[in-house]
Amino acid sequence: MTDDRALAGELATAAGELLLDIRKTSGLTGKELGNAGDAQSNDFLLRRLAEERPDDAVLSEESADDKSRLQAERVWIVDPVDGTREYGTYEPGAGRADWAVHVALWSATDGLIAGAVALPALGVTYVDDETVVEPTEGLASRPRTGVPRVVVSSSRPPAFADEVAAAVGGELLPMGSAGAKAMAVVRGEADAYVHAGGQYEWDSAAPVAVAQAKGLWCGRIDGSPLVYNNDDTYLPDLVICRPEYVEAILTVTTEGAGG
């Protein structure tokens, strides 16, 4: 049997390849493309998980929430297309690359135990112990410099984003999906990712699993841990950063969180 980590990487990669094919051959763009990608990627992931791990529960953005997962020993947390808007921004020969596929596995005893983030448009999948296929070009809009960079949502940056950048002596880098932003930090193209504009468990589970395995600090903006497989799946904020920036960032974000 394929081990859990390898399975997460395999499924994220395969779903990404399916999404690229839909993007290329469907003739759809915009919201219609995003909807088609979400539905078909979700169907693929649910089918494969049912085949490979029939005894595990699944929490997916694109499926009704089966609350039996709250009593399950193992729960797969998936986002079939993270960054649907960015995925749908496409025309033949051109399209945005800052979207992802998330596949994570949560255990009742150990928390997140496997995770994979595929960046299909870049041809790379990150898992929580190694990198599969490193592309020649990165996500960043320009070559990495010595100035610290804080990635934030291009549509919903935190109110304290400028303060965080100032606290680390750096600059902001707006970007699309949560997975793309988190992997920019994993790749060394940014130093921190800060978000406070609302997310759900499937937005961060796989990126956090990968980021933690790479030695990055991951937590909520008030400094508390990120906890998964809750009854309420709303998990609105997070910080992923290099360890040396934790204190400076949390000094700003805990105040913003009311701490």
GROMACS .gro file of C-alpha atoms in nm:
model
  259
    1MET     CA    1   0.000   0.000   0.000
    2THR     CA    2   0.122   0.351  -0.082
    3ASP     CA    3   0.219   0.534   0.236
    4ASP     CA    4   0.015   0.836   0.337
    5ARG     CA    5   0.272   1.101   0.248
    6ALA     CA    6   0.338   0.952  -0.095
    7LEU     CA    7  -0.036   0.921  -0.155
    8ALA     CA    8  -0.092   1.287  -0.066
    9GLY     CA    9   0.176   1.391  -0.315
   10GLU     CA   10   0.045   1.158  -0.584
   11LEU     CA   11  -0.313   1.279  -0.551
   12ALA     CA   12  -0.225   1.649  -0.542
   13THR     CA   13  -0.007   1.609  -0.851
   14ALA     CA   14  -0.264   1.407  -1.045
   15ALA     CA   15  -0.545   1.648  -0.959
   16GLY     CA   16  -0.322   1.933  -1.076
   17GLU     CA   17  -0.261   1.759  -1.408
   18LEU     CA   18  -0.635   1.712  -1.450
   19LEU     CA   19  -0.690   2.081  -1.381
   20LEU     CA   20  -0.431   2.182  -1.639
   21ASP     CA   21  -0.603   1.962  -1.896
   22ILE     CA   22  -0.943   2.116  -1.818
   23ARG     CA   23  -0.791   2.461  -1.847
   24LYS     CA   24  -0.638   2.378  -2.184
   25THR     CA   25  -0.916   2.181  -2.352
   26SER     CA   26  -1.251   2.290  -2.208
   27GLY     CA   27  -1.273   2.626  -2.381
   28LEU     CA   28  -1.396   2.774  -2.053
   29THR     CA   29  -1.263   3.081  -1.876
   30GLY     CA   30  -1.339   3.279  -1.564
   31LYS     CA   31  -1.602   3.158  -1.321
   32GLU     CA   32  -1.719   2.876  -1.549
   33LEU     CA   33  -1.365   2.738  -1.569
   34GLY     CA   34  -1.324   2.769  -1.193
   35ASN     CA   35  -1.650   2.584  -1.128
   36ALA     CA   36  -1.561   2.304  -1.368
   37GLY     CA   37  -1.215   2.267  -1.219
   38ASP     CA   38  -1.347   2.262  -0.862
   39ALA     CA   39  -1.608   1.996  -0.941
   40GLN     CA   40  -1.390   1.763  -1.146
   41SER     CA   41  -1.087   1.786  -0.918
   42ASN     CA   42  -1.308   1.720  -0.617
   43ASP     CA   43  -1.469   1.416  -0.783
   44PHE     CA   44  -1.125   1.278  -0.866
   45LEU     CA   45  -0.988   1.325  -0.514
   46LEU     CA   46  -1.294   1.176  -0.344
   47ARG     CA   47  -1.292   0.875  -0.575
   48ARG     CA   48  -0.923   0.804  -0.525
   49LEU     CA   49  -0.943   0.847  -0.147
   50ALA     CA   50  -1.242   0.612  -0.134
   51GLU     CA   51  -1.037   0.356  -0.326
   52GLU     CA   52  -0.710   0.400  -0.138
   53ARG     CA   53  -0.830   0.486   0.216
   54PRO     CA   54  -1.193   0.366   0.246
   55ASP     CA   55  -1.189   0.378   0.626
   56ASP     CA   56  -1.077   0.742   0.649
   57ALA     CA   57  -1.306   1.047   0.659
   58VAL     CA   58  -1.274   1.339   0.417
   59LEU     CA   59  -1.329   1.712   0.465
   60SER     CA   60  -1.335   1.895   0.131
   61GLU     CA   61  -1.421   2.251   0.043
   62GLU     CA   62  -1.639   2.127  -0.242
   63SER     CA   63  -1.841   1.863  -0.056
   64ALA     CA   64  -2.109   1.869   0.213
   65ASP     CA   65  -1.952   1.840   0.557
   66ASP     CA   66  -2.010   1.492   0.696
   67LYS     CA   67  -1.990   1.548   1.071
   68SER     CA   68  -1.902   1.184   1.131
   69ARG     CA   69  -1.546   1.305   1.070
   70LEU     CA   70  -1.551   1.448   1.423
   71GLN     CA   71  -1.537   1.092   1.560
   72ALA     CA   72  -1.294   0.965   1.297
   73GLU     CA   73  -0.938   0.866   1.377
   74ARG     CA   74  -0.808   0.998   1.043
   75VAL     CA   75  -0.944   1.277   0.821
   76TRP     CA   76  -0.817   1.388   0.482
   77ILE     CA   77  -0.853   1.767   0.443
   78VAL     CA   78  -0.852   1.872   0.078
   79ASP     CA   79  -0.894   2.182  -0.134
   80PRO     CA   80  -0.948   2.069  -0.496
   81VAL     CA   81  -0.856   2.415  -0.631
   82ASP     CA   82  -0.703   2.664  -0.393
   83GLY     CA   83  -0.730   2.998  -0.569
   84THR     CA   84  -1.025   2.933  -0.799
   85ARG     CA   85  -1.021   3.294  -0.921
   86GLU     CA   86  -0.656   3.270  -1.021
   87TYR     CA   87  -0.712   2.931  -1.186
   88GLY     CA   88  -0.998   3.075  -1.391
   89THR     CA   89  -0.784   3.367  -1.512
   90TYR     CA   90  -0.684   3.196  -1.833
   91GLU     CA   91  -0.664   3.232  -2.208
   92PRO     CA   92  -0.482   2.997  -2.446
   93GLY     CA   93  -0.110   3.025  -2.389
   94ALA     CA   94  -0.143   3.246  -2.081
   95GLY     CA   95  -0.271   3.221  -1.729
   96ARG     CA   96  -0.186   3.285  -1.367
   97ALA     CA   97   0.034   3.037  -1.182
   98ASP     CA   98  -0.058   3.128  -0.823
   99TRP     CA   99  -0.317   2.856  -0.758
  100ALA     CA  100  -0.277   2.516  -0.598
  101VAL     CA  101  -0.419   2.178  -0.496
  102HIS     CA  102  -0.409   2.085  -0.125
  103VAL     CA  103  -0.416   1.734   0.017
  104ALA     CA  104  -0.352   1.684   0.391
  105LEU     CA  105  -0.409   1.406   0.643
  106TRP     CA  106  -0.506   1.474   1.005
  107SER     CA  107  -0.483   1.222   1.287
  108ALA     CA  108  -0.679   1.237   1.612
  109THR     CA  109  -0.363   1.150   1.805
  110ASP     CA  110  -0.094   1.341   1.616
  111GLY     CA  111  -0.260   1.628   1.427
  112LEU     CA  112  -0.135   1.686   1.073
  113ILE     CA  113   0.066   1.380   0.969
  114ALA     CA  114   0.095   1.427   0.592
  115GLY     CA  115   0.049   1.708   0.345
  116ALA     CA  116   0.108   1.800  -0.017
  117VAL     CA  117   0.068   2.122  -0.210
  118ALA     CA  118   0.075   2.104  -0.588
  119LEU     CA  119   0.144   2.416  -0.794
  120PRO     CA  120   0.038   2.267  -1.127
  121ALA     CA  121   0.112   2.565  -1.350
  122LEU     CA  122   0.472   2.554  -1.227
  123GLY     CA  123   0.503   2.177  -1.251
  124VAL     CA  124   0.594   2.125  -0.886
  125THR     CA  125   0.445   1.947  -0.586
  126TYR     CA  126   0.574   1.997  -0.232
  127VAL     CA  127   0.520   1.729   0.029
  128ASP     CA  128   0.601   1.745   0.396
  129ASP     CA  129   0.941   1.581   0.369
  130GLU     CA  130   1.082   1.660   0.026
  131THR     CA  131   1.030   1.855  -0.294
  132VAL     CA  132   0.922   1.671  -0.607
  133VAL     CA  133   1.042   1.839  -0.929
  134GLU     CA  134   1.181   2.188  -0.877
  135PRO     CA  135   1.081   2.427  -1.157
  136THR     CA  136   1.322   2.669  -1.319
  137GLU     CA  137   1.113   2.977  -1.240
  138GLY     CA  138   0.951   3.077  -0.916
  139LEU     CA  139   0.634   3.249  -0.810
  140ALA     CA  140   0.791   3.581  -0.720
  141SER     CA  141   0.732   3.876  -0.948
  142ARG     CA  142   1.103   3.958  -0.953
  143PRO     CA  143   1.430   3.795  -0.845
  144ARG     CA  144   1.484   3.745  -0.471
  145THR     CA  145   1.674   4.024  -0.298
  146GLY     CA  146   1.815   4.063   0.051
  147VAL     CA  147   1.511   4.264   0.165
  148PRO     CA  148   1.267   4.051   0.369
  149ARG     CA  149   0.939   3.992   0.190
  150VAL     CA  150   0.598   3.931   0.342
  151VAL     CA  151   0.344   3.767   0.113
  152VAL     CA  152  -0.018   3.873   0.162
  153SER     CA  153  -0.344   3.821  -0.018
  154SER     CA  154  -0.373   4.028  -0.334
  155SER     CA  155  -0.745   4.077  -0.266
  156ARG     CA  156  -0.770   4.074   0.117
  157PRO     CA  157  -0.442   4.185   0.278
  158PRO     CA  158  -0.453   4.221   0.659
  159ALA     CA  159  -0.511   4.569   0.797
  160PHE     CA  160  -0.175   4.541   0.972
  161ALA     CA  161   0.018   4.421   0.663
  162ASP     CA  162   0.226   4.738   0.633
  163GLU     CA  163   0.311   4.723   1.003
  164VAL     CA  164   0.431   4.363   0.970
  165ALA     CA  165   0.652   4.454   0.675
  166ALA     CA  166   0.796   4.744   0.871
  167ALA     CA  167   0.857   4.522   1.175
  168VAL     CA  168   1.084   4.292   0.974
  169GLY     CA  169   1.237   4.575   0.773
  170GLY     CA  170   1.088   4.443   0.454
  171GLU     CA  171   0.824   4.483   0.186
  172LEU     CA  172   0.490   4.331   0.087
  173LEU     CA  173   0.441   4.089  -0.199
  174PRO     CA  174   0.074   4.042  -0.299
  175MET     CA  175  -0.009   3.698  -0.439
  176GLY     CA  176  -0.301   3.467  -0.506
  177SER     CA  177  -0.387   3.140  -0.333
  178ALA     CA  178  -0.291   3.041   0.020
  179GLY     CA  179  -0.090   2.747  -0.109
  180ALA     CA  180   0.103   2.967  -0.349
  181LYS     CA  181   0.184   3.216  -0.075
  182ALA     CA  182   0.290   2.950   0.175
  183MET     CA  183   0.511   2.777  -0.081
  184ALA     CA  184   0.675   3.109  -0.167
  185VAL     CA  185   0.806   3.106   0.191
  186VAL     CA  186   0.903   2.739   0.166
  187ARG     CA  187   1.092   2.817  -0.155
  188GLY     CA  188   1.281   3.105   0.004
  189GLU     CA  189   1.123   3.364  -0.225
  190ALA     CA  190   0.957   3.526   0.074
  191ASP     CA  191   1.021   3.527   0.447
  192ALA     CA  192   0.669   3.531   0.587
  193TYR     CA  193   0.306   3.485   0.495
  194VAL     CA  194   0.048   3.666   0.704
  195HIS     CA  195  -0.328   3.639   0.660
  196ALA     CA  196  -0.627   3.767   0.855
  197GLY     CA  197  -0.899   3.798   0.592
  198GLY     CA  198  -1.086   3.473   0.658
  199GLN     CA  199  -1.000   3.114   0.564
  200TYR     CA  200  -1.114   2.760   0.633
  201GLU     CA  201  -0.926   2.450   0.741
  202TRP     CA  202  -0.874   2.328   0.384
  203ASP     CA  203  -0.700   2.656   0.294
  204SER     CA  204  -0.415   2.600   0.537
  205ALA     CA  205  -0.390   2.234   0.642
  206ALA     CA  206  -0.167   2.108   0.360
  207PRO     CA  207   0.047   2.426   0.338
  208VAL     CA  208   0.103   2.417   0.715
  209ALA     CA  209   0.202   2.049   0.706
  210VAL     CA  210   0.462   2.124   0.439
  211ALA     CA  211   0.585   2.447   0.599
  212GLN     CA  212   0.631   2.289   0.943
  213ALA     CA  213   0.832   2.006   0.791
  214LYS     CA  214   1.064   2.266   0.637
  215GLY     CA  215   1.131   2.425   0.977
  216LEU     CA  216   0.902   2.724   0.941
  217TRP     CA  217   0.690   2.857   1.229
  218CYS     CA  218   0.316   2.821   1.176
  219GLY     CA  219   0.040   2.953   1.402
  220ARG     CA  220  -0.248   3.193   1.437
  221ILE     CA  221  -0.197   3.569   1.452
  222ASP     CA  222  -0.245   3.567   1.830
  223GLY     CA  223   0.034   3.312   1.862
  224SER     CA  224  -0.194   3.015   1.935
  225PRO     CA  225  -0.164   2.688   1.744
  226LEU     CA  226  -0.361   2.600   1.432
  227VAL     CA  227  -0.605   2.321   1.522
  228TYR     CA  228  -0.781   2.107   1.262
  229ASN     CA  229  -1.090   1.886   1.230
  230ASN     CA  230  -1.309   2.117   1.433
  231ASP     CA  231  -1.688   2.123   1.422
  232ASP     CA  232  -1.665   2.476   1.282
  233THR     CA  233  -1.413   2.465   0.997
  234TYR     CA  234  -1.360   2.843   0.994
  235LEU     CA  235  -0.991   2.912   1.065
  236PRO     CA  236  -0.961   3.274   0.960
  237ASP     CA  237  -0.598   3.371   1.014
  238LEU     CA  238  -0.243   3.240   1.014
  239VAL     CA  239   0.125   3.323   1.009
  240ILE     CA  240   0.389   3.115   0.833
  241CYS     CA  241   0.738   3.253   0.870
  242ARG     CA  242   1.107   3.192   0.926
  243PRO     CA  243   1.176   3.136   1.297
  244GLU     CA  244   1.384   3.453   1.330
  245TYR     CA  245   1.084   3.670   1.241
  246VAL     CA  246   0.828   3.516   1.480
  247GLU     CA  247   0.875   3.763   1.764
  248ALA     CA  248   0.867   4.074   1.545
  249ILE     CA  249   0.561   3.958   1.352
  250LEU     CA  250   0.361   3.844   1.653
  251THR     CA  251   0.430   4.171   1.829
  252VAL     CA  252   0.224   4.334   1.554
  253THR     CA  253  -0.034   4.063   1.486
  254THR     CA  254  -0.127   3.990   1.847
  255GLU     CA  255  -0.216   4.355   1.891
  256GLY     CA  256  -0.420   4.336   1.568
  257ALA     CA  257  -0.595   4.027   1.702
  258GLY     CA  258  -0.690   4.210   2.019
  259GLY     CA  259  -0.416   4.052   2.231
   0.00000   0.00000   0.00000
